[in-house]
Every structure is written in structure tokens, then in C-alpha cells.
PDB file of C-alpha atoms in Angstrom:
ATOM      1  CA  UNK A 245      -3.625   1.004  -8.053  1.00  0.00           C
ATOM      2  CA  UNK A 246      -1.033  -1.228  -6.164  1.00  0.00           C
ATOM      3  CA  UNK A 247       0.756  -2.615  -9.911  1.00  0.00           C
ATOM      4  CA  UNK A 248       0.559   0.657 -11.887  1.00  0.00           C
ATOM      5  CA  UNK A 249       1.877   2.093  -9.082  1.00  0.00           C
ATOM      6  CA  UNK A 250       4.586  -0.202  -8.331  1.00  0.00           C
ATOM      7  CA  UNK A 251       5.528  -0.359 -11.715  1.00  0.00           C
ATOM      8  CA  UNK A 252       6.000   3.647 -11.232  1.00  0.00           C
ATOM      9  CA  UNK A 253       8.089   3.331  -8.512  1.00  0.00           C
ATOM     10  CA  UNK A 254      10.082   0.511  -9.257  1.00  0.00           C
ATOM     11  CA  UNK A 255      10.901   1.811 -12.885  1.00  0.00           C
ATOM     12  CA  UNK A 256      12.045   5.418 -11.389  1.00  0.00           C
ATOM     13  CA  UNK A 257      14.201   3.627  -8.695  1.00  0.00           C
ATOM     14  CA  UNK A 258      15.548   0.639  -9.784  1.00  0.00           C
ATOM     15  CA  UNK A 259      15.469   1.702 -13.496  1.00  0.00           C
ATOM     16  CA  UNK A 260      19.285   0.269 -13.446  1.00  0.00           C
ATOM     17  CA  UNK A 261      19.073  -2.910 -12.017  1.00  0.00           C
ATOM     18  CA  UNK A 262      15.653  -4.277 -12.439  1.00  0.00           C
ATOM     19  CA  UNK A 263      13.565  -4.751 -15.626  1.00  0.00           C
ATOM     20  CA  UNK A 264      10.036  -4.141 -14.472  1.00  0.00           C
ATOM     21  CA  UNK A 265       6.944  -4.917 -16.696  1.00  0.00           C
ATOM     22  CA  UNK A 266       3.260  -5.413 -15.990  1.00  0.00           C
ATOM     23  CA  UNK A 267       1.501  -8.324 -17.654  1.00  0.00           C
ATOM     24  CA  UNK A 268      -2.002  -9.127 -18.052  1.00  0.00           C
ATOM     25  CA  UNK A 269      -3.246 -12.347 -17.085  1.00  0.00           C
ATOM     26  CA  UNK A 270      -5.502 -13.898 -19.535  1.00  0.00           C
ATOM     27  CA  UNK A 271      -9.053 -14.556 -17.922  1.00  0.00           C
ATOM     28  CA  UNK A 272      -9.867 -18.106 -18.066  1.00  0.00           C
ATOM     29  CA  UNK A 273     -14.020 -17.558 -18.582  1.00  0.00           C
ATOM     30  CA  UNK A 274     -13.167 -14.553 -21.675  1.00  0.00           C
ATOM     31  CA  UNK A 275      -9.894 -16.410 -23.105  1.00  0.00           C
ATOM     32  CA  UNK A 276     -10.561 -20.128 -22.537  1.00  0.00           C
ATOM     33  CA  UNK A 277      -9.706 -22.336 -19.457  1.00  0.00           C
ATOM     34  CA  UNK A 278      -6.597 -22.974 -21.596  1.00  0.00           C
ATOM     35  CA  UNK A 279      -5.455 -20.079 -21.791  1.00  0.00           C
ATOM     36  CA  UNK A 280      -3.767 -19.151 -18.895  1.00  0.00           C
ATOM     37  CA  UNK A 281      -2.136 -22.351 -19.234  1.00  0.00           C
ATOM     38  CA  UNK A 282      -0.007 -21.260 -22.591  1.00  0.00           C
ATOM     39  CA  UNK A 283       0.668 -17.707 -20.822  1.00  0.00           C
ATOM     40  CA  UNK A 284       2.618 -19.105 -18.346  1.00  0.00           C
ATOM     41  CA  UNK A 285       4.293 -21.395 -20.504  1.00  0.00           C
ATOM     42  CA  UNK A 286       4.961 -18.198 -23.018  1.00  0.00           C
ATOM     43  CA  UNK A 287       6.169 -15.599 -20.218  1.00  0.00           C
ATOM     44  CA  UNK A 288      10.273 -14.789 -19.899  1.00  0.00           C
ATOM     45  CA  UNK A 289      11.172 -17.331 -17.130  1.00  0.00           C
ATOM     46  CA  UNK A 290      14.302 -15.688 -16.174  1.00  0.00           C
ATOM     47  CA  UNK A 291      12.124 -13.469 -13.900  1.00  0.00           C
ATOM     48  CA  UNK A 292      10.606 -13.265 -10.821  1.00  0.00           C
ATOM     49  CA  UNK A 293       6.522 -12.653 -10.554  1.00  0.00           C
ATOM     50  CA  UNK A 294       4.726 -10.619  -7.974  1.00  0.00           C
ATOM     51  CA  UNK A 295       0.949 -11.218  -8.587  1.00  0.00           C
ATOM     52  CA  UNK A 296      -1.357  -8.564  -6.591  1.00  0.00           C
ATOM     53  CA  UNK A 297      -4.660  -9.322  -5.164  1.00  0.00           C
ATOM     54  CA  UNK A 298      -7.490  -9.731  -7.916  1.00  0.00           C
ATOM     55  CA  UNK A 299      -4.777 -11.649 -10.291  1.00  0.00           C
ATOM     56  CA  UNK A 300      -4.139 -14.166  -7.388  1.00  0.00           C
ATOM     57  CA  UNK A 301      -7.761 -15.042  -7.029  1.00  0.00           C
ATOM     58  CA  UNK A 302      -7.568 -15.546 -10.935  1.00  0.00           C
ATOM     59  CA  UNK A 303      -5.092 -17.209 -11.278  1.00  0.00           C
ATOM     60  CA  UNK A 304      -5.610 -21.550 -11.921  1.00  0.00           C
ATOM     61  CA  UNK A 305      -3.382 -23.466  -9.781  1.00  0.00           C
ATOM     62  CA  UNK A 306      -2.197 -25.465 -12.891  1.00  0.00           C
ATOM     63  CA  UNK A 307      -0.652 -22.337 -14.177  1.00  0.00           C
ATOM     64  CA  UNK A 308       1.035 -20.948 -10.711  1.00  0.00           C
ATOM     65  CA  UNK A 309       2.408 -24.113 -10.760  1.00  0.00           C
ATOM     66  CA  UNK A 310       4.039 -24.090 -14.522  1.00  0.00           C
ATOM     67  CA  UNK A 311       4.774 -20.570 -13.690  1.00  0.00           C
ATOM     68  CA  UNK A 312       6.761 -21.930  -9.986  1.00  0.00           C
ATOM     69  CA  UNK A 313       8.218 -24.757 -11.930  1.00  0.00           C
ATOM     70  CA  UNK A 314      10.388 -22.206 -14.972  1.00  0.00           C
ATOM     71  CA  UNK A 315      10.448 -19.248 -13.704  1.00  0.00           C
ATOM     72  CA  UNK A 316      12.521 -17.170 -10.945  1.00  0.00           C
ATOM     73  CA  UNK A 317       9.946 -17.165  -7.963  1.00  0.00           C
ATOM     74  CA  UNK A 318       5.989 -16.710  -7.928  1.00  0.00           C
ATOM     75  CA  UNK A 319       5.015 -14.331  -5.214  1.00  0.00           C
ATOM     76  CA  UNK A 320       1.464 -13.368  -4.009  1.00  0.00           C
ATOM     77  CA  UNK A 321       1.274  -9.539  -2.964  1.00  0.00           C
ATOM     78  CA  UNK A 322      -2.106  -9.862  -1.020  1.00  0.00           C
ATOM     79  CA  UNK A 323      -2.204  -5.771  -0.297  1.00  0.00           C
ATOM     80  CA  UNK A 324      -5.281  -5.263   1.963  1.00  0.00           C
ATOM     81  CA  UNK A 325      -6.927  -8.876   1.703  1.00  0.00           C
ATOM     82  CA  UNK A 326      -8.255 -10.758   4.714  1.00  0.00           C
ATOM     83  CA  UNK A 327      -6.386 -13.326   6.305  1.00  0.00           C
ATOM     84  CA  UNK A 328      -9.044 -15.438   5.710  1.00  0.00           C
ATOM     85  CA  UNK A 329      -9.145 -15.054   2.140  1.00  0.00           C
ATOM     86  CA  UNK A 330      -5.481 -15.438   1.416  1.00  0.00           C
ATOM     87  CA  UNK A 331      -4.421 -18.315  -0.685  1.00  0.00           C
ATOM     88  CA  UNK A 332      -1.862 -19.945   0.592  1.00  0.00           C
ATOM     89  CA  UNK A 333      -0.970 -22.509  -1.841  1.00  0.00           C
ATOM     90  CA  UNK A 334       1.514 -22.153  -4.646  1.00  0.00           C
ATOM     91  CA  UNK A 335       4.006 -19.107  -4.354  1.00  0.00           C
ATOM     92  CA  UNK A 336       7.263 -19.231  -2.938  1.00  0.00           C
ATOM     93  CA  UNK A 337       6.818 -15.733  -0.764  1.00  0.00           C
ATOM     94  CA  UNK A 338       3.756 -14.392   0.176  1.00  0.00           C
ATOM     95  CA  UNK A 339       4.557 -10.527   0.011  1.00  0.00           C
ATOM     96  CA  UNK A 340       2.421  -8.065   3.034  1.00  0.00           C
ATOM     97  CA  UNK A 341       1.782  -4.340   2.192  1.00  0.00           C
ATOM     98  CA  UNK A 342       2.173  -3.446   5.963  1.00  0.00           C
ATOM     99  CA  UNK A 343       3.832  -4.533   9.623  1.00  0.00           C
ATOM    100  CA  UNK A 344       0.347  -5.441  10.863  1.00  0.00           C
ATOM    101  CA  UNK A 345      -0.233  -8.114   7.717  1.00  0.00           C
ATOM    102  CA  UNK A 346       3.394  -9.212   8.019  1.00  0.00           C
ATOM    103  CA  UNK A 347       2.850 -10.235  11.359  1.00  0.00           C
ATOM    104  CA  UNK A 348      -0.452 -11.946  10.987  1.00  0.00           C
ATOM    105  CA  UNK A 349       0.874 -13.665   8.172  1.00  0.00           C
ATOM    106  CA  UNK A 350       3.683 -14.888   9.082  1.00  0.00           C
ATOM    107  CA  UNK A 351       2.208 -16.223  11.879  1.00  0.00           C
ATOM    108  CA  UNK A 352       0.420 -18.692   9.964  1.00  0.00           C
ATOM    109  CA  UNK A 353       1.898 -22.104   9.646  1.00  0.00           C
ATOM    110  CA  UNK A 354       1.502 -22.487   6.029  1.00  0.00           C
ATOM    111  CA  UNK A 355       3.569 -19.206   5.743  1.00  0.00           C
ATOM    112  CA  UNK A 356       6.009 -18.883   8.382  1.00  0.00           C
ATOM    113  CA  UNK A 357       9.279 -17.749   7.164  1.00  0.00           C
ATOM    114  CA  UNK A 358       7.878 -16.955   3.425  1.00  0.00           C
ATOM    115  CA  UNK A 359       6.566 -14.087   4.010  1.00  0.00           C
ATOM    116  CA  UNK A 360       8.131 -10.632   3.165  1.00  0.00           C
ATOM    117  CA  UNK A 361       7.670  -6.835   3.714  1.00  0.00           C
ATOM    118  CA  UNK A 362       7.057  -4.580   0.616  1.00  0.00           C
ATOM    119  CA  UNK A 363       5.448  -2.056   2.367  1.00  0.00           C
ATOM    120  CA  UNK A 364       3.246   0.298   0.119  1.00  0.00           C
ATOM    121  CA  UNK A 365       4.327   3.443  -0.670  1.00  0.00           C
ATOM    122  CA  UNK A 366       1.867   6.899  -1.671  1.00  0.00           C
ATOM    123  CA  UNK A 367       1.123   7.549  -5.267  1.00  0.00           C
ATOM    124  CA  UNK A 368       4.418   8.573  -6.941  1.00  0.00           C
ATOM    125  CA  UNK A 369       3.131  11.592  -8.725  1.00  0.00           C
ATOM    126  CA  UNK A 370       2.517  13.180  -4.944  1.00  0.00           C
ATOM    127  CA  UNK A 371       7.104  13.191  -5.121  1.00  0.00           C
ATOM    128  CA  UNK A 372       6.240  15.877  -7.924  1.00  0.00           C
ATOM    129  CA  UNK A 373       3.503  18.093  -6.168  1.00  0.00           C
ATOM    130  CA  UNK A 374       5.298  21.209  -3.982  1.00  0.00           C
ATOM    131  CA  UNK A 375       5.066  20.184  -0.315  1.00  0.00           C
ATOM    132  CA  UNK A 376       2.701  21.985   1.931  1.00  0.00           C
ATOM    133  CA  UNK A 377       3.945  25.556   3.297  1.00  0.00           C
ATOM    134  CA  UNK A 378       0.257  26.426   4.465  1.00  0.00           C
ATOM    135  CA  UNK A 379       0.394  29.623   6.886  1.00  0.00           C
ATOM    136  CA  UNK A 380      -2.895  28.188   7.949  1.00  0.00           C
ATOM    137  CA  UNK A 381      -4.481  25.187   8.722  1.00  0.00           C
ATOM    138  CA  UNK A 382      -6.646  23.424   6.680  1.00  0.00           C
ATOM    139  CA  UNK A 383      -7.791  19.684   6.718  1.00  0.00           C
ATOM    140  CA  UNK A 384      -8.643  17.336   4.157  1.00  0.00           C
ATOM    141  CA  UNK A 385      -9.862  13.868   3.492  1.00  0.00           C
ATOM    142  CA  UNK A 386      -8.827  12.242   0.403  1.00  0.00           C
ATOM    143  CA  UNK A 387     -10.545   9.363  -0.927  1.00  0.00           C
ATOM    144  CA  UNK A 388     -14.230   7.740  -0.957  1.00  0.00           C
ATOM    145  CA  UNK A 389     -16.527   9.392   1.444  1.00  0.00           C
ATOM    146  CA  UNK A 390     -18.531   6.361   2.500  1.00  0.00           C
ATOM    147  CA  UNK A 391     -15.020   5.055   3.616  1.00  0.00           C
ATOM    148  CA  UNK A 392     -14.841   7.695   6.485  1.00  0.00           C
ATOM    149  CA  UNK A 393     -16.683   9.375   9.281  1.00  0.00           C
ATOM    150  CA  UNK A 394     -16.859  13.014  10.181  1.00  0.00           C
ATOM    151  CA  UNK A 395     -18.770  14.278  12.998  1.00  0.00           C
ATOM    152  CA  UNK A 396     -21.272  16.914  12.456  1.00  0.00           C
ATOM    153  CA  UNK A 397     -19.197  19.492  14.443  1.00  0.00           C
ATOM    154  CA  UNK A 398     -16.145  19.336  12.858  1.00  0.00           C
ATOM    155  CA  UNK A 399     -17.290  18.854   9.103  1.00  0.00           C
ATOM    156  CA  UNK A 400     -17.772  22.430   7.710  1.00  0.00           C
ATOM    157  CA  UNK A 401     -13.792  22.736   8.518  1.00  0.00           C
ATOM    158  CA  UNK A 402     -13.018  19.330   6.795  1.00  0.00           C
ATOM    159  CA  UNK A 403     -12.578  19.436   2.931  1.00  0.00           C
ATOM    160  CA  UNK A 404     -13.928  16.500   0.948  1.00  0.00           C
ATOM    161  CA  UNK A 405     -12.151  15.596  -2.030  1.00  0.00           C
ATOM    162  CA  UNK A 406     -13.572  12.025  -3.959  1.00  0.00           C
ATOM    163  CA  UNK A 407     -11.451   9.756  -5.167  1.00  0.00           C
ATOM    164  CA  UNK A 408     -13.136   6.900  -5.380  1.00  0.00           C
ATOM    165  CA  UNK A 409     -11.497   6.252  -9.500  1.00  0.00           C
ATOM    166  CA  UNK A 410      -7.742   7.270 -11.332  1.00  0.00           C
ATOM    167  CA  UNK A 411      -9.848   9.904 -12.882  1.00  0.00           C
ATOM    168  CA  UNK A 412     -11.198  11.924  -9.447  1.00  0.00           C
ATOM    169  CA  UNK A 413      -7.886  11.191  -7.862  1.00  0.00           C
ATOM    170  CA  UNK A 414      -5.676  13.031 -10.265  1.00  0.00           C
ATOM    171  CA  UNK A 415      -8.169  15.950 -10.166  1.00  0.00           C
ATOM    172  CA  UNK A 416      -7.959  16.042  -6.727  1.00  0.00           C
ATOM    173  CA  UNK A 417      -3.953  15.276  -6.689  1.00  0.00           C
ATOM    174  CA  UNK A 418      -3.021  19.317  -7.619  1.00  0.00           C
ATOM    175  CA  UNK A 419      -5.223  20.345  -4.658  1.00  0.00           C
ATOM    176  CA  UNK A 420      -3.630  18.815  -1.791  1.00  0.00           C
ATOM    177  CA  UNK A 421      -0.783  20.755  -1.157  1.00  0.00           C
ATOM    178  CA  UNK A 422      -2.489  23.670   0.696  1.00  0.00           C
ATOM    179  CA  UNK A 423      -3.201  21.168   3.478  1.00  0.00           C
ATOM    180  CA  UNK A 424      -1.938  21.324   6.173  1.00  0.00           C
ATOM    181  CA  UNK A 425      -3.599  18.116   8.042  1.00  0.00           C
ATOM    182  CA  UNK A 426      -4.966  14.726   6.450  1.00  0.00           C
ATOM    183  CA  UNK A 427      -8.052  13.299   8.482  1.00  0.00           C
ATOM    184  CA  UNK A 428      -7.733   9.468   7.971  1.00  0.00           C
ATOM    185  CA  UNK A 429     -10.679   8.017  10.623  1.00  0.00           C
ATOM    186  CA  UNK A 430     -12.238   5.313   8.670  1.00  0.00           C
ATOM    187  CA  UNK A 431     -16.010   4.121   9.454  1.00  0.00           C
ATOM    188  CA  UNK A 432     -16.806   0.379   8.988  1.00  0.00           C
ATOM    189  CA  UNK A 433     -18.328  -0.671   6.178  1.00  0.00           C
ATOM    190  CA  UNK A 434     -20.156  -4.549   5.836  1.00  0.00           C
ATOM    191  CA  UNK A 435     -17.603  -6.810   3.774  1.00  0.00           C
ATOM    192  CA  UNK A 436     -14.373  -4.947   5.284  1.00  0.00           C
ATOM    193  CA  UNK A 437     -14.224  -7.042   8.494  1.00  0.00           C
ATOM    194  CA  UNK A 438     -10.510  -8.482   8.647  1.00  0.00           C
ATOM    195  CA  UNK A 439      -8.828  -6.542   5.921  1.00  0.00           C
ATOM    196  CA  UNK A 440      -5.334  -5.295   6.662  1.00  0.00           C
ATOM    197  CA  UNK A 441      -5.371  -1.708   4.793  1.00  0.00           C
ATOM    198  CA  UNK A 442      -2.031  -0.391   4.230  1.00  0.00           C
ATOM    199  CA  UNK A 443      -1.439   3.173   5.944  1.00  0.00           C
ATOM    200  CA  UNK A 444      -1.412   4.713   2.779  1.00  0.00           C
ATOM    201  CA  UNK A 445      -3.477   7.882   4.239  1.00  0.00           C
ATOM    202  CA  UNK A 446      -0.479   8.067   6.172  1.00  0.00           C
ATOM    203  CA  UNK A 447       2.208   7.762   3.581  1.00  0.00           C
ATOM    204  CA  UNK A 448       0.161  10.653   1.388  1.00  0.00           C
ATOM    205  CA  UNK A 449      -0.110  13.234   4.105  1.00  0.00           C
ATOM    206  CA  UNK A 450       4.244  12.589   4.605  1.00  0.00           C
ATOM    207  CA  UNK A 451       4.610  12.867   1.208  1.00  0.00           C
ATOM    208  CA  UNK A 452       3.290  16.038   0.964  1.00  0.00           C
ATOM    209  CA  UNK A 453       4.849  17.647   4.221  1.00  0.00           C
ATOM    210  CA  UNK A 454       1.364  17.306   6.009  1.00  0.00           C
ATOM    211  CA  UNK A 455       0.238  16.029   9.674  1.00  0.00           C
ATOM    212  CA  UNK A 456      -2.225  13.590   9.753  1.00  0.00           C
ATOM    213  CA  UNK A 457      -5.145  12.982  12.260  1.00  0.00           C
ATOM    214  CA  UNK A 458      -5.956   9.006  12.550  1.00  0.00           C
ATOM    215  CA  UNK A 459      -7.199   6.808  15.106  1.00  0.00           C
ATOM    216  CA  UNK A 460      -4.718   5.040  17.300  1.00  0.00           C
ATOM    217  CA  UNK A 461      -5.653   1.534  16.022  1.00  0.00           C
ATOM    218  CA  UNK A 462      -4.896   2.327  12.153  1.00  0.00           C
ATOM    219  CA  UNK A 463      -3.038  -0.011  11.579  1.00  0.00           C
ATOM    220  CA  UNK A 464       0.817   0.785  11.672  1.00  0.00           C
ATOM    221  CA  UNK A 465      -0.007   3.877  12.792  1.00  0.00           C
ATOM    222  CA  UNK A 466       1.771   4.289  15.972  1.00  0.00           C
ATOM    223  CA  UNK A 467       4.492   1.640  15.142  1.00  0.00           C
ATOM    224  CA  UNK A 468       5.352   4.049  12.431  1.00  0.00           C
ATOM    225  CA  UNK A 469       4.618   7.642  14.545  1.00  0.00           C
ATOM    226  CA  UNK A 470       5.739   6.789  17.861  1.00  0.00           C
ATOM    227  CA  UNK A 471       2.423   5.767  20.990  1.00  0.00           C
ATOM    228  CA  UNK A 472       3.304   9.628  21.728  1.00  0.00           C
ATOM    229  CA  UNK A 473       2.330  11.126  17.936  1.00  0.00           C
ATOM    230  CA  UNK A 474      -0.344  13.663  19.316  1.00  0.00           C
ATOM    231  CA  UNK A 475      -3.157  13.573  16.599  1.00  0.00           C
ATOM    232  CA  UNK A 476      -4.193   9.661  17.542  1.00  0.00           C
ATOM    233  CA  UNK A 477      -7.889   9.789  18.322  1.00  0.00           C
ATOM    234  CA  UNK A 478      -9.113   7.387  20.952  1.00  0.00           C
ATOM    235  CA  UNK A 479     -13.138   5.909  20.505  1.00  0.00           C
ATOM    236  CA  UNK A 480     -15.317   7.235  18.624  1.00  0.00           C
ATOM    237  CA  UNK A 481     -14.953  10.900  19.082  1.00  0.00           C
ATOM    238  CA  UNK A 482     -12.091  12.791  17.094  1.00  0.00           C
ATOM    239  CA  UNK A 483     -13.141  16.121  17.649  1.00  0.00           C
ATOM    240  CA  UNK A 484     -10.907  17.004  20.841  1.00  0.00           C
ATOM    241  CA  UNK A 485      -8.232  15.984  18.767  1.00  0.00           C
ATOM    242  CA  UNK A 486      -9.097  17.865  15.443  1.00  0.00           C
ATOM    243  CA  UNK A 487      -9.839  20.956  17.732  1.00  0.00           C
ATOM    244  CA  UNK A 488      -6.566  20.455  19.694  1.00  0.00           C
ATOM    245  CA  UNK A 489      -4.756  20.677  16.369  1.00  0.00           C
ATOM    246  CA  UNK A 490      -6.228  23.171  14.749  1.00  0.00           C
ATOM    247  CA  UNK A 491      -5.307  25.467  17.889  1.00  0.00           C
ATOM    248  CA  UNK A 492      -1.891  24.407  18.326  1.00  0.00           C
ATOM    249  CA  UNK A 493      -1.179  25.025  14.774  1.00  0.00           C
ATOM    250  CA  UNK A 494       2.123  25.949  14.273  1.00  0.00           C
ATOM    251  CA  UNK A 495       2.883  25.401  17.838  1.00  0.00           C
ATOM    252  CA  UNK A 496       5.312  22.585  19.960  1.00  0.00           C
ATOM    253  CA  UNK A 497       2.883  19.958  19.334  1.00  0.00           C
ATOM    254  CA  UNK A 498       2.566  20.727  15.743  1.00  0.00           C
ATOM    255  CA  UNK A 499       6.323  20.769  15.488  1.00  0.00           C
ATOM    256  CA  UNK A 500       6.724  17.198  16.991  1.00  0.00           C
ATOM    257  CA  UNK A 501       3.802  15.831  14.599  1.00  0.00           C
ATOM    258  CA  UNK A 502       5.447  16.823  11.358  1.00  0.00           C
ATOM    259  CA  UNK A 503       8.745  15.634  13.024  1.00  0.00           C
ATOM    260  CA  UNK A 504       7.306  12.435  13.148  1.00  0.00           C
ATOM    261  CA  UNK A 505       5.904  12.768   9.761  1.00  0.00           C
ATOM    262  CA  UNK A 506       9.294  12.988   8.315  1.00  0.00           C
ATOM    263  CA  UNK A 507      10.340  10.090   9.443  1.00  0.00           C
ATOM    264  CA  UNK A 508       6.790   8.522   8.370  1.00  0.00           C
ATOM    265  CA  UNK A 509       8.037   9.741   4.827  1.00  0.00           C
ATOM    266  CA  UNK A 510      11.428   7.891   5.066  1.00  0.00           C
ATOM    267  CA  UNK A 511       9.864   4.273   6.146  1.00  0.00           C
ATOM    268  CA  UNK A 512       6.738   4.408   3.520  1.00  0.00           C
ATOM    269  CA  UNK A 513       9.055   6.587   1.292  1.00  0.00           C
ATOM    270  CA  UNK A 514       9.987   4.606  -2.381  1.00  0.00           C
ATOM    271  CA  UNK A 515      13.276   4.605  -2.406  1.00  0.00           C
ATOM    272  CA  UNK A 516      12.704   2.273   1.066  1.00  0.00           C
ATOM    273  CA  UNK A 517       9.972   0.233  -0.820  1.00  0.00           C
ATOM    274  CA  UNK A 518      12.113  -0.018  -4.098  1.00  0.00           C
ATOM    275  CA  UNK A 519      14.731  -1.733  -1.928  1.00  0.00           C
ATOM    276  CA  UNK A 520      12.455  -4.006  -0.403  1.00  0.00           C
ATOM    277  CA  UNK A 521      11.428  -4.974  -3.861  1.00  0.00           C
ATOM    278  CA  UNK A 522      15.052  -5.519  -4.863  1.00  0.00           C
ATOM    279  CA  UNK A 523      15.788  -7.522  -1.729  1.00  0.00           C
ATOM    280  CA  UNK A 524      12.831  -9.973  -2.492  1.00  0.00           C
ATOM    281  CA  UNK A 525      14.341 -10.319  -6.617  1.00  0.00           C
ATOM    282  CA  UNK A 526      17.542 -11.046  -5.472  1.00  0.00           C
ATOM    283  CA  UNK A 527      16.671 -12.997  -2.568  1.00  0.00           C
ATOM    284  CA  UNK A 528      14.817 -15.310  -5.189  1.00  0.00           C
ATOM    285  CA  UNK A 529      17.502 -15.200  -7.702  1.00  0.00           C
ATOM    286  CA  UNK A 530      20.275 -15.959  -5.497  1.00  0.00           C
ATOM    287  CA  UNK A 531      17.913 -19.134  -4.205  1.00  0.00           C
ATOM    288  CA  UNK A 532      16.676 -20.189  -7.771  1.00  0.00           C
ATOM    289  CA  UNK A 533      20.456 -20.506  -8.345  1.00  0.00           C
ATOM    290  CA  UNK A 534      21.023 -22.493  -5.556  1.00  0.00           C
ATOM    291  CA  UNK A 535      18.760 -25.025  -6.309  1.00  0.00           C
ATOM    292  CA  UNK A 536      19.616 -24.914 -10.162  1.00  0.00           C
ATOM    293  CA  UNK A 537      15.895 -23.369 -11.236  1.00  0.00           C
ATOM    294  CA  UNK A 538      15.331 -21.612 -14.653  1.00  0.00           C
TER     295      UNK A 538
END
């Protein structure tokens, strides 16, 4: 969902000083091996790419480099990929979804100082949904069940809603604001190991007014709650902490956790991630000049 929903945000933000368009790359085993080759050479030039994920595996390295060579800047948005698995080779930034990636990445000596924040933001259409005003609490997990882990004890008073496609998501979008809590513990899953996940779990639950109850290693988690954020789980156990807030609802603690949450909202909110989207385009623009690049 990363493009269509950048291409949300960045058209409701930016709508005035950025023309934003998604493009589909042509796949070289339906199209021909040529044919990726004559899209690059076809695409506006006076632009600056951001290729996400799937499209940078795809893409052939003789057309990132034709698409380097005339346009504005080639940039690789890797969202949750493994360090491992990131190519490297042929973009002038490498663009990370979250601190965590940013700071593995940039770490790495082919990357170093080309690598840049775009953080990613919650689904835009949550900015239209009323915010939560539950009088009691209620928790919810939103997304693809095999992707977390409820305990037995706690799971009756957990709500489940799939949304493992676009379609069960935007059924489930109009129920989430009677929730008062988001439960974001993940469970591991074979073929995950070394993925950097955005804290998008985290960015929902803000967006909609909601606390969230996540283990303290989430990634960006406490840089963006505070080590003090009361709902981190510890282990493997988040039931102390699940029961904890559901009696303190309403209550000192619960006070400081949506405090927290608000500012949550403002650092993964778009207008922040629209900016760091600008910053990159005119970053490359301004350099692209410099150097006298079309």
C-alpha cells in the first residue's frame, strides 16, 4: 500500500508544489527484456523517481541507469525490506520508512550519507474517520492474524479485525473508531527475520485518538513514545500490561499514554511525511542543477 498511499498523501499536501503520479513499470518477462529499457527512455525526465520495494527488485540495472542518467534523481524506498536484501547499486538516495532502517542503513558504507527519512505515515482515509471518544475500553488488532500473538487469557477481550487485502481493510476501516486501545505484539513468522517494519500500528492507533499496547522492541516505538510510555510489554507475556490498562482506563496513566500518542500523531502525521517528501525533491533538484543534469 506504501505508493497508493503516498500518492494520497502527497497529492492532498503538496497538491501546490509537487506533481505526483504513479507509474507502472513494465515487467521485463510479460513486456519483453526491452521494454523497460524504452520506459525509461519515454518517462518526463524533469522529475524525480521514488521506486518502492517490489519495483526495485524489478527493475534492470540498464534502465535505473538511463533513468539516473536524464532524469531528476532515482531513489529506492526499501519500506520494510531486509538489510540484506537491499540493493544498493544505482539510486542516488536510498529512502528508509523508519529511524531504526535509517540508522542501519546509513550505516552501511555503500550508503552513508545517501540515505533519507520518509517516514511512513497511517492510511490517509483514517484523517476522515471521527477520532475515538470511547467511554469504555475496548481493544483491537488490525491486520493479518497470523502476524500477531494473543494469549489465551486475554483474547475474548481482544477484537480481531482481518486485513490481510485493500478490500478487508476498508471494511474494517469504519469500525475502528470505538477503540479505545490498538494491540500491536507481533509473533515471528519464518522469512521475516531482519525486516525493518515501519510502526505503522502505531501511526493508526494516533490517528484515530487511540493508545496502543506494543512491545518495547517495536521498532521506533519508544524513540517515538518516550522509554516511560506505560503500555510497552517486556518478554513474552503482555497480559500484565493489557490488564493494567484496561483498569486504569481513563485514569493518570491513561492520560499520559494518549499524551504521548499525540505527539506520536504529529511525527508519523502526513503533513510531517509530505515535508520529508518535499525536502528529498528539492534536495535533488537543487543538486541536479548544480551539476547541470536534465
Amino acid at each position: 500500500m506504501r505508493v497508493f498511499q503516498m500518492q494520497a498523501l502527497l497529492a492532498r499536501y503538496l497538491t501546490e508544489s509537487l506533481d505526483v503520479r504513479v507509474l507502472e513499470l513494465p515487467e521485463r518477462r510479460t513486456h519483453g527484456r526491452g521494454a523497460q529499457i524504452r520506459w525509461a527512455l519515454s518517462v518526463p525526465g524533469n522529475a524525480v523517481y521514488l521506486v518502492s520495494k517490489t519495483a526495485v527488485r524489478a527493475l534492470g540495472s540498464t534502465a535505473a541507469a538511463i533513468l539516473r542518467w536524464r532524469t531528476r534523481g532515482l531513489c529506492y524506498d526499501h519500506v520494510d525490506e531486509p538489510r540484506d536484501s537491499m540493493r544498493l547499486e544505482g539510486a542516488d538516495r536510498h529512502v528508509c520508512c523508519s529511524y531504526a532502517q535509517f540508522d542501519a542503513v546509513a550505516a552501511l558504507p555503500a550508503v552513508g550519507a545517501r540515505a533519507r527519512l520518509v517516514l511512513h505515515a497511517a492510511d490517509l482515509r483514517l484523517r476522515d474517520l471521527p477520532r475515538q471518544r470511547a467511554s469504555e475500553f475496548g481493544c483491537v488488532y488490525l491486520g493479518d492474524p497470523e502476524n500477531t500473538s494473543i494469549p489465551p487469557a486475554i483474547a475474548s477481550r481482544i477484537d480481531v479485525l482481518n486485513a490481510r487485502t485493500s478490500g478487508e481493510l476498508d471494511r474494517a476501516l469504519p469500525k475502528l473508531s470505538g477503540y479505545a486501545m490498538h494491540y500491536a505484539v507481533r509473533a515471528w513468522r519464518p522469512g521475516q527475520a531482519g525486516a525493518m517494519k515501519p510502526f505503522v500500528k502505531g501511526a493508526t492507533a494516533a490517528a484515530l485518538g487511540a493508545a496502543i499496547l506494543a512491545a518495547r522492541d517495536t521498532p521506533d516505538a519508544e524513540r517515538l513514545l518516550g522509554a516511560d510510555y506505560p503500555y510497552f510489554h517486556e518478554g513474552d507475556d503482555p497480559v500484565p500490561v493489557f490488564e493494567r490498562a484496561e483498569a486504569g482506563f481513563g485514569g493518570a496513566e491513561w492520560s499520559l499514554a494518549l499524551e504521548r500518542m499525540r505527539a506520536l500523531d504529529i511525527a508519523l502525521g502526513p503533513e510531517t511525511v509530505a515535508g520529508q517528501v518535499h525536502a528529498l525533491v528539492t534536495e535533488l533538484y537543487d543538486h541536479t542543477a548544480r551539476r547541470g543534469r536534465r
